[in-house]
Amino acid sequence: MTARKLIIAIDGPAAAGKGTLARRLAQALDLPYLDTGLLYRAVGRRMLDAGLDPETHPADDQARRITLADLERDDLRVPEIDRAASLVAAQQKVRAILVDTQRDFALAGGGVLDGRDIGTVIFPDAPVKLFITASPAARARRRWEQLAADPAAPDREAQIARVAAELQARDTADAGRAVAPLRAAEDAVHIDTDHMTADEVLAEALRIVRERTGCPGSDCPGSDCPGSDCSGTGRLRAV
Ligand code: CDP
């Protein structure tokens, strides 16, 4: 059979564990990975660098100018860009410009994409859609740890509370916007990662991939694979 290329859509609120899962899943399945949030972050970065307010100024010009170098900047994961990204992401024209970039990325060789609207807008026909959630408290703690904060900081709890408030504000904006709001596709499988390790989340995701695609996993016979959406490599590794 001619294997089709597998597309896996991963959506969910901020800091729920989408990125960690998406990266590991892509590695396990030998698929390319795209963190679509980086696209919006790069547009937000360009707006701030140009002295333009992303809340009031159209960002489509900046979205058209995004290059690989913009995505590789090391100042995209900072609080001011969290907010700027969410603001430009609410602009219809910005989203329209970035649709093709996201689709083209995975159409050739398949891929794992994580974001807010992958299963609902970018790849509504993806055979595997995951919606990753965690409680606000778990998400705030994880994001605080990612920010390389000092675990012994005397105002640790206050810092975590500030992160929680930022996540809450951004999720409310992302879920409430008119275009491509954050929501689970009807056929998405939900995974609540609150009490799961990263390994457990990966194992569960791989189980869902096998179930959804008919792929037999580590026993994959390669070119005779019965999986309807096999990645084509016969390389769904054992977990
Ligand atoms: O890593 P985190 O979950 O905090 O955010 P991100 O995935 O990097 O996304 C940053 C912002 O970009 C989000 O708050 C959304 O407003 C926007 N975004 C979006 O609208 N659609 C996507 N597919 C990905 C991100």
mmCIF file of C-alpha atoms and ligand atoms in Angstrom:
data_model
loop_
_atom_site.group_PDB
_atom_site.id
_atom_site.type_symbol
_atom_site.label_atom_id
_atom_site.label_comp_id
_atom_site.label_asym_id
_atom_site.label_seq_id
_atom_site.Cartn_x
_atom_site.Cartn_y
_atom_site.Cartn_z
ATOM 1 C CA MET A 1 0.000 0.000 0.000
ATOM 2 C CA THR A 2 1.027 3.618 -0.411
ATOM 3 C CA ALA A 3 1.259 4.989 3.056
ATOM 4 C CA ARG A 4 -0.226 8.393 3.661
ATOM 5 C CA LYS A 5 1.600 10.833 5.842
ATOM 6 C CA LEU A 6 0.263 11.121 9.323
ATOM 7 C CA ILE A 7 -0.879 14.502 10.674
ATOM 8 C CA ILE A 8 -1.390 14.877 14.407
ATOM 9 C CA ALA A 9 -3.176 17.994 15.701
ATOM 10 C CA ILE A 10 -2.563 19.008 19.306
ATOM 11 C CA ASP A 11 -4.493 21.884 20.887
ATOM 12 C CA GLY A 12 -5.121 23.197 24.367
ATOM 13 C CA PRO A 13 -4.692 26.135 26.723
ATOM 14 C CA ALA A 14 -1.366 27.754 27.608
ATOM 15 C CA ALA A 15 1.238 25.706 29.468
ATOM 16 C CA ALA A 16 -0.839 22.504 29.497
ATOM 17 C CA GLY A 17 2.045 20.387 28.167
ATOM 18 C CA LYS A 18 1.279 20.559 24.438
ATOM 19 C CA GLY A 19 4.803 21.450 23.394
ATOM 20 C CA THR A 20 6.508 18.733 25.428
ATOM 21 C CA LEU A 21 4.121 16.108 24.133
ATOM 22 C CA ALA A 22 4.250 17.310 20.530
ATOM 23 C CA ARG A 23 8.053 17.302 20.446
ATOM 24 C CA ARG A 24 8.317 13.821 21.939
ATOM 25 C CA LEU A 25 5.540 12.416 19.779
ATOM 26 C CA ALA A 26 7.193 13.765 16.648
ATOM 27 C CA GLN A 27 10.468 12.167 17.669
ATOM 28 C CA ALA A 28 8.836 8.823 18.455
ATOM 29 C CA LEU A 29 6.982 8.765 15.140
ATOM 30 C CA ASP A 30 9.760 10.277 13.070
ATOM 31 C CA LEU A 31 7.563 13.171 11.959
ATOM 32 C CA PRO A 32 8.375 16.878 11.590
ATOM 33 C CA TYR A 33 7.194 19.112 14.436
ATOM 34 C CA LEU A 34 5.799 22.651 14.222
ATOM 35 C CA ASP A 35 5.154 24.778 17.299
ATOM 36 C CA THR A 36 2.576 27.093 15.704
ATOM 37 C CA GLY A 37 2.599 29.428 18.717
ATOM 38 C CA LEU A 38 6.052 30.526 17.577
ATOM 39 C CA LEU A 39 4.529 32.029 14.434
ATOM 40 C CA TYR A 40 2.266 34.309 16.478
ATOM 41 C CA ARG A 41 5.075 35.047 18.912
ATOM 42 C CA ALA A 42 7.325 36.088 16.024
ATOM 43 C CA VAL A 43 4.644 38.441 14.687
ATOM 44 C CA GLY A 44 4.184 39.897 18.175
ATOM 45 C CA ARG A 45 7.952 40.346 18.476
ATOM 46 C CA ARG A 46 8.119 42.197 15.173
ATOM 47 C CA MET A 47 5.288 44.499 16.239
ATOM 48 C CA LEU A 48 6.992 45.462 19.486
ATOM 49 C CA ASP A 49 10.358 45.886 17.767
ATOM 50 C CA ALA A 50 8.703 48.223 15.256
ATOM 51 C CA GLY A 51 7.135 50.211 18.097
ATOM 52 C CA LEU A 52 3.608 49.213 17.070
ATOM 53 C CA ASP A 53 0.902 48.440 19.625
ATOM 54 C CA PRO A 54 -0.495 44.974 18.798
ATOM 55 C CA GLU A 55 -3.758 45.862 20.502
ATOM 56 C CA THR A 56 -4.596 48.728 18.179
ATOM 57 C CA HIS A 57 -2.428 48.351 15.088
ATOM 58 C CA PRO A 58 -2.941 45.832 12.246
ATOM 59 C CA ALA A 59 -0.179 43.210 12.282
ATOM 60 C CA ASP A 60 -0.660 41.682 8.827
ATOM 61 C CA ASP A 61 2.315 43.527 7.310
ATOM 62 C CA GLN A 62 4.579 42.050 9.954
ATOM 63 C CA ALA A 63 3.001 38.594 9.541
ATOM 64 C CA ARG A 64 3.849 38.651 5.823
ATOM 65 C CA ARG A 65 7.501 39.353 6.637
ATOM 66 C CA ILE A 66 8.111 36.435 8.997
ATOM 67 C CA THR A 67 11.257 34.477 8.168
ATOM 68 C CA LEU A 68 12.938 31.449 9.686
ATOM 69 C CA ALA A 69 15.289 33.782 11.538
ATOM 70 C CA ASP A 70 12.289 35.361 13.300
ATOM 71 C CA LEU A 71 11.250 31.945 14.590
ATOM 72 C CA GLU A 72 14.724 31.191 15.882
ATOM 73 C CA ARG A 73 15.031 34.260 18.090
ATOM 74 C CA ASP A 74 15.664 33.524 21.733
ATOM 75 C CA ASP A 75 13.438 36.320 23.028
ATOM 76 C CA LEU A 76 10.053 34.920 21.994
ATOM 77 C CA ARG A 77 9.184 33.246 25.290
ATOM 78 C CA VAL A 78 9.009 36.293 27.501
ATOM 79 C CA PRO A 79 5.923 37.780 29.195
ATOM 80 C CA GLU A 80 5.589 40.801 26.885
ATOM 81 C CA ILE A 81 5.518 38.438 23.895
ATOM 82 C CA ASP A 82 2.967 36.108 25.559
ATOM 83 C CA ARG A 83 0.584 39.051 25.496
ATOM 84 C CA ALA A 84 1.602 40.467 22.108
ATOM 85 C CA ALA A 85 1.228 37.017 20.479
ATOM 86 C CA SER A 86 -2.268 36.592 21.858
ATOM 87 C CA LEU A 87 -3.250 40.070 20.618
ATOM 88 C CA VAL A 88 -1.981 39.583 17.056
ATOM 89 C CA ALA A 89 -3.481 36.067 17.025
ATOM 90 C CA ALA A 90 -6.939 37.621 17.397
ATOM 91 C CA GLN A 91 -6.532 39.472 14.091
ATOM 92 C CA GLN A 92 -8.288 37.705 11.220
ATOM 93 C CA LYS A 93 -5.796 38.857 8.570
ATOM 94 C CA VAL A 94 -2.823 37.612 10.556
ATOM 95 C CA ARG A 95 -4.381 34.177 10.931
ATOM 96 C CA ALA A 96 -5.263 34.038 7.226
ATOM 97 C CA ILE A 97 -1.643 34.783 6.293
ATOM 98 C CA LEU A 98 -0.306 32.022 8.560
ATOM 99 C CA VAL A 99 -2.745 29.290 7.461
ATOM 100 C CA ASP A 100 -0.789 28.258 4.374
ATOM 101 C CA THR A 101 2.525 28.202 6.227
ATOM 102 C CA GLN A 102 1.065 25.714 8.681
ATOM 103 C CA ARG A 103 -0.657 23.549 6.072
ATOM 104 C CA ASP A 104 2.335 23.483 3.732
ATOM 105 C CA PHE A 105 4.573 22.417 6.593
ATOM 106 C CA ALA A 106 2.766 19.113 7.074
ATOM 107 C CA LEU A 107 1.252 18.345 3.687
ATOM 108 C CA ALA A 108 4.458 17.009 2.185
ATOM 109 C CA GLY A 109 5.716 14.712 4.922
ATOM 110 C CA GLY A 110 3.052 14.706 7.622
ATOM 111 C CA GLY A 111 3.729 16.279 10.962
ATOM 112 C CA VAL A 112 2.819 17.018 14.535
ATOM 113 C CA LEU A 113 1.490 20.552 15.062
ATOM 114 C CA ASP A 114 0.503 22.142 18.335
ATOM 115 C CA GLY A 115 -1.512 25.304 18.890
ATOM 116 C CA ARG A 116 -5.073 26.461 19.508
ATOM 117 C CA ASP A 117 -6.911 25.794 16.230
ATOM 118 C CA ILE A 118 -5.007 22.942 14.602
ATOM 119 C CA GLY A 119 -7.828 20.402 14.901
ATOM 120 C CA THR A 120 -10.604 22.908 14.197
ATOM 121 C CA VAL A 121 -9.205 25.136 11.421
ATOM 122 C CA ILE A 122 -5.765 24.146 10.126
ATOM 123 C CA PHE A 123 -6.275 20.391 9.783
ATOM 124 C CA PRO A 124 -9.942 19.624 10.543
ATOM 125 C CA ASP A 125 -9.493 16.239 8.838
ATOM 126 C CA ALA A 126 -6.418 15.182 10.812
ATOM 127 C CA PRO A 127 -6.853 11.511 11.809
ATOM 128 C CA VAL A 128 -5.468 12.150 15.286
ATOM 129 C CA LYS A 129 -6.547 15.164 17.328
ATOM 130 C CA LEU A 130 -5.547 15.619 20.934
ATOM 131 C CA PHE A 131 -6.787 18.287 23.339
ATOM 132 C CA ILE A 132 -4.346 18.695 26.196
ATOM 133 C CA THR A 133 -5.490 20.255 29.458
ATOM 134 C CA ALA A 134 -4.315 20.625 33.053
ATOM 135 C CA SER A 135 -5.641 22.525 36.036
ATOM 136 C CA PRO A 136 -4.791 26.243 36.284
ATOM 137 C CA ALA A 137 -2.611 25.510 39.336
ATOM 138 C CA ALA A 138 -0.567 22.802 37.573
ATOM 139 C CA ARG A 139 -0.138 24.939 34.478
ATOM 140 C CA ALA A 140 1.008 27.960 36.477
ATOM 141 C CA ARG A 141 3.535 25.890 38.421
ATOM 142 C CA ARG A 142 4.939 24.309 35.238
ATOM 143 C CA ARG A 143 5.235 27.613 33.404
ATOM 144 C CA TRP A 144 6.900 29.182 36.443
ATOM 145 C CA GLU A 145 9.431 26.324 36.511
ATOM 146 C CA GLN A 146 10.056 26.714 32.761
ATOM 147 C CA LEU A 147 10.856 30.372 33.268
ATOM 148 C CA ALA A 148 13.929 29.182 35.207
ATOM 149 C CA ALA A 149 12.660 30.857 38.322
ATOM 150 C CA ASP A 150 14.549 30.467 41.588
ATOM 151 C CA PRO A 151 12.845 27.568 43.435
ATOM 152 C CA ALA A 152 13.927 29.082 46.746
ATOM 153 C CA ALA A 153 12.617 32.590 45.996
ATOM 154 C CA PRO A 154 10.910 33.959 49.126
ATOM 155 C CA ASP A 155 8.038 35.310 47.026
ATOM 156 C CA ARG A 156 7.664 32.022 45.113
ATOM 157 C CA GLU A 157 3.906 31.751 45.748
ATOM 158 C CA ALA A 158 3.323 35.338 44.661
ATOM 159 C CA GLN A 159 5.331 34.710 41.483
ATOM 160 C CA ILE A 160 3.294 31.587 40.695
ATOM 161 C CA ALA A 161 0.084 33.537 41.336
ATOM 162 C CA ARG A 162 1.215 36.182 38.821
ATOM 163 C CA VAL A 163 1.932 33.490 36.222
ATOM 164 C CA ALA A 164 -1.500 31.956 36.907
ATOM 165 C CA ALA A 165 -3.173 35.325 36.341
ATOM 166 C CA GLU A 166 -1.310 35.806 33.045
ATOM 167 C CA LEU A 167 -2.280 32.333 31.807
ATOM 168 C CA GLN A 168 -5.883 32.900 32.811
ATOM 169 C CA ALA A 169 -6.044 36.254 31.008
ATOM 170 C CA ARG A 170 -4.513 34.794 27.852
ATOM 171 C CA ASP A 171 -6.773 31.707 27.846
ATOM 172 C CA THR A 172 -9.832 33.909 28.290
ATOM 173 C CA ALA A 173 -8.715 36.069 25.339
ATOM 174 C CA ASP A 174 -7.809 33.031 23.192
ATOM 175 C CA ALA A 175 -11.090 31.231 23.915
ATOM 176 C CA GLY A 176 -13.230 34.350 23.593
ATOM 177 C CA ARG A 177 -11.948 35.776 20.320
ATOM 178 C CA ALA A 178 -14.141 35.772 17.227
ATOM 179 C CA VAL A 179 -11.656 34.057 14.893
ATOM 180 C CA ALA A 180 -10.374 30.533 15.488
ATOM 181 C CA PRO A 181 -11.028 30.559 19.232
ATOM 182 C CA LEU A 182 -9.303 28.022 21.452
ATOM 183 C CA ARG A 183 -11.611 25.021 21.609
ATOM 184 C CA ALA A 184 -11.475 21.269 21.235
ATOM 185 C CA ALA A 185 -12.545 19.740 17.938
ATOM 186 C CA GLU A 186 -15.567 17.495 18.408
ATOM 187 C CA ASP A 187 -13.552 14.400 17.609
ATOM 188 C CA ALA A 188 -10.510 15.350 19.695
ATOM 189 C CA VAL A 189 -9.393 13.004 22.452
ATOM 190 C CA HIS A 190 -8.903 14.915 25.714
ATOM 191 C CA ILE A 191 -5.915 14.224 27.938
ATOM 192 C CA ASP A 192 -5.807 15.860 31.356
ATOM 193 C CA THR A 193 -2.108 15.911 32.216
ATOM 194 C CA ASP A 194 -2.495 17.083 35.821
ATOM 195 C CA HIS A 195 -1.390 13.876 37.495
ATOM 196 C CA MET A 196 0.644 12.423 34.651
ATOM 197 C CA THR A 197 4.364 12.434 33.975
ATOM 198 C CA ALA A 198 5.617 13.429 30.520
ATOM 199 C CA ASP A 199 6.324 9.730 29.825
ATOM 200 C CA GLU A 200 2.769 8.777 30.740
ATOM 201 C CA VAL A 201 1.321 11.479 28.511
ATOM 202 C CA LEU A 202 3.469 10.265 25.615
ATOM 203 C CA ALA A 203 2.445 6.629 26.170
ATOM 204 C CA GLU A 204 -1.229 7.599 26.230
ATOM 205 C CA ALA A 205 -0.851 9.685 23.069
ATOM 206 C CA LEU A 206 0.883 6.809 21.262
ATOM 207 C CA ARG A 207 -1.911 4.478 22.337
ATOM 208 C CA ILE A 208 -4.462 6.910 20.846
ATOM 209 C CA VAL A 209 -2.418 7.198 17.633
ATOM 210 C CA ARG A 210 -2.424 3.408 17.258
ATOM 211 C CA GLU A 211 -6.137 3.223 17.995
ATOM 212 C CA ARG A 212 -7.028 6.000 15.567
ATOM 213 C CA THR A 213 -4.813 4.890 12.701
ATOM 214 C CA GLY A 214 -4.938 1.131 13.043
ATOM 215 C CA CYS A 215 -1.165 1.132 13.349
ATOM 216 C CA PRO A 216 0.089 -1.933 15.225
ATOM 217 C CA GLY A 217 2.978 -0.002 16.780
ATOM 218 C CA SER A 218 6.278 -1.756 17.341
ATOM 219 C CA ASP A 219 5.077 -4.760 15.311
ATOM 220 C CA CYS A 220 4.529 -2.571 12.275
ATOM 221 C CA PRO A 221 5.335 -4.561 9.155
ATOM 222 C CA GLY A 222 6.476 -1.463 7.260
ATOM 223 C CA SER A 223 5.232 -1.402 3.681
ATOM 224 C CA ASP A 224 2.405 -3.869 4.463
ATOM 225 C CA CYS A 225 1.217 -1.771 7.380
ATOM 226 C CA PRO A 226 -2.562 -1.967 7.783
ATOM 227 C CA GLY A 227 -2.652 1.474 9.365
ATOM 228 C CA SER A 228 -4.745 3.789 7.217
ATOM 229 C CA ASP A 229 -2.647 6.785 8.187
ATOM 230 C CA CYS A 230 0.677 5.163 8.816
ATOM 231 C CA SER A 231 3.623 7.535 8.846
ATOM 232 C CA GLY A 232 4.994 5.285 6.172
ATOM 233 C CA THR A 233 8.184 4.421 7.905
ATOM 234 C CA GLY A 234 7.042 1.392 9.860
ATOM 235 C CA ARG A 235 8.740 3.128 12.712
ATOM 236 C CA LEU A 236 6.153 3.631 15.414
ATOM 237 C CA ARG A 237 8.611 2.744 18.122
ATOM 238 C CA ALA A 238 7.836 0.574 21.070
ATOM 239 C CA VAL A 239 6.907 2.424 24.241
HETATM 240 O O1 CDP B 1 3.386 28.073 24.990
HETATM 241 P P1 CDP B 1 2.037 28.685 25.278
HETATM 242 O O2 CDP B 1 0.975 27.644 25.388
HETATM 243 O O3 CDP B 1 2.046 29.650 26.426
HETATM 244 O O4 CDP B 1 1.680 29.631 24.039
HETATM 245 P P2 CDP B 1 1.964 29.435 22.508
HETATM 246 O O5 CDP B 1 1.475 28.117 22.040
HETATM 247 O O6 CDP B 1 3.372 29.780 22.205
HETATM 248 O O7 CDP B 1 1.002 30.550 21.847
HETATM 249 C C1 CDP B 1 1.141 31.919 22.118
HETATM 250 C C2 CDP B 1 -0.161 32.595 21.694
HETATM 251 O O8 CDP B 1 -0.309 32.455 20.291
HETATM 252 C C3 CDP B 1 -1.419 31.998 22.293
HETATM 253 O O9 CDP B 1 -1.780 32.601 23.532
HETATM 254 C C4 CDP B 1 -2.461 32.248 21.225
HETATM 255 O O10 CDP B 1 -3.064 33.504 21.343
HETATM 256 C C5 CDP B 1 -1.664 32.251 19.933
HETATM 257 N N1 CDP B 1 -1.818 31.022 19.142
HETATM 258 C C6 CDP B 1 -2.930 30.907 18.360
HETATM 259 O O11 CDP B 1 -3.802 31.760 18.383
HETATM 260 N N2 CDP B 1 -3.077 29.829 17.539
HETATM 261 C C7 CDP B 1 -2.146 28.871 17.495
HETATM 262 N N3 CDP B 1 -2.308 27.844 16.658
HETATM 263 C C8 CDP B 1 -1.008 28.951 18.321
HETATM 264 C C9 CDP B 1 -0.887 30.043 19.161
#
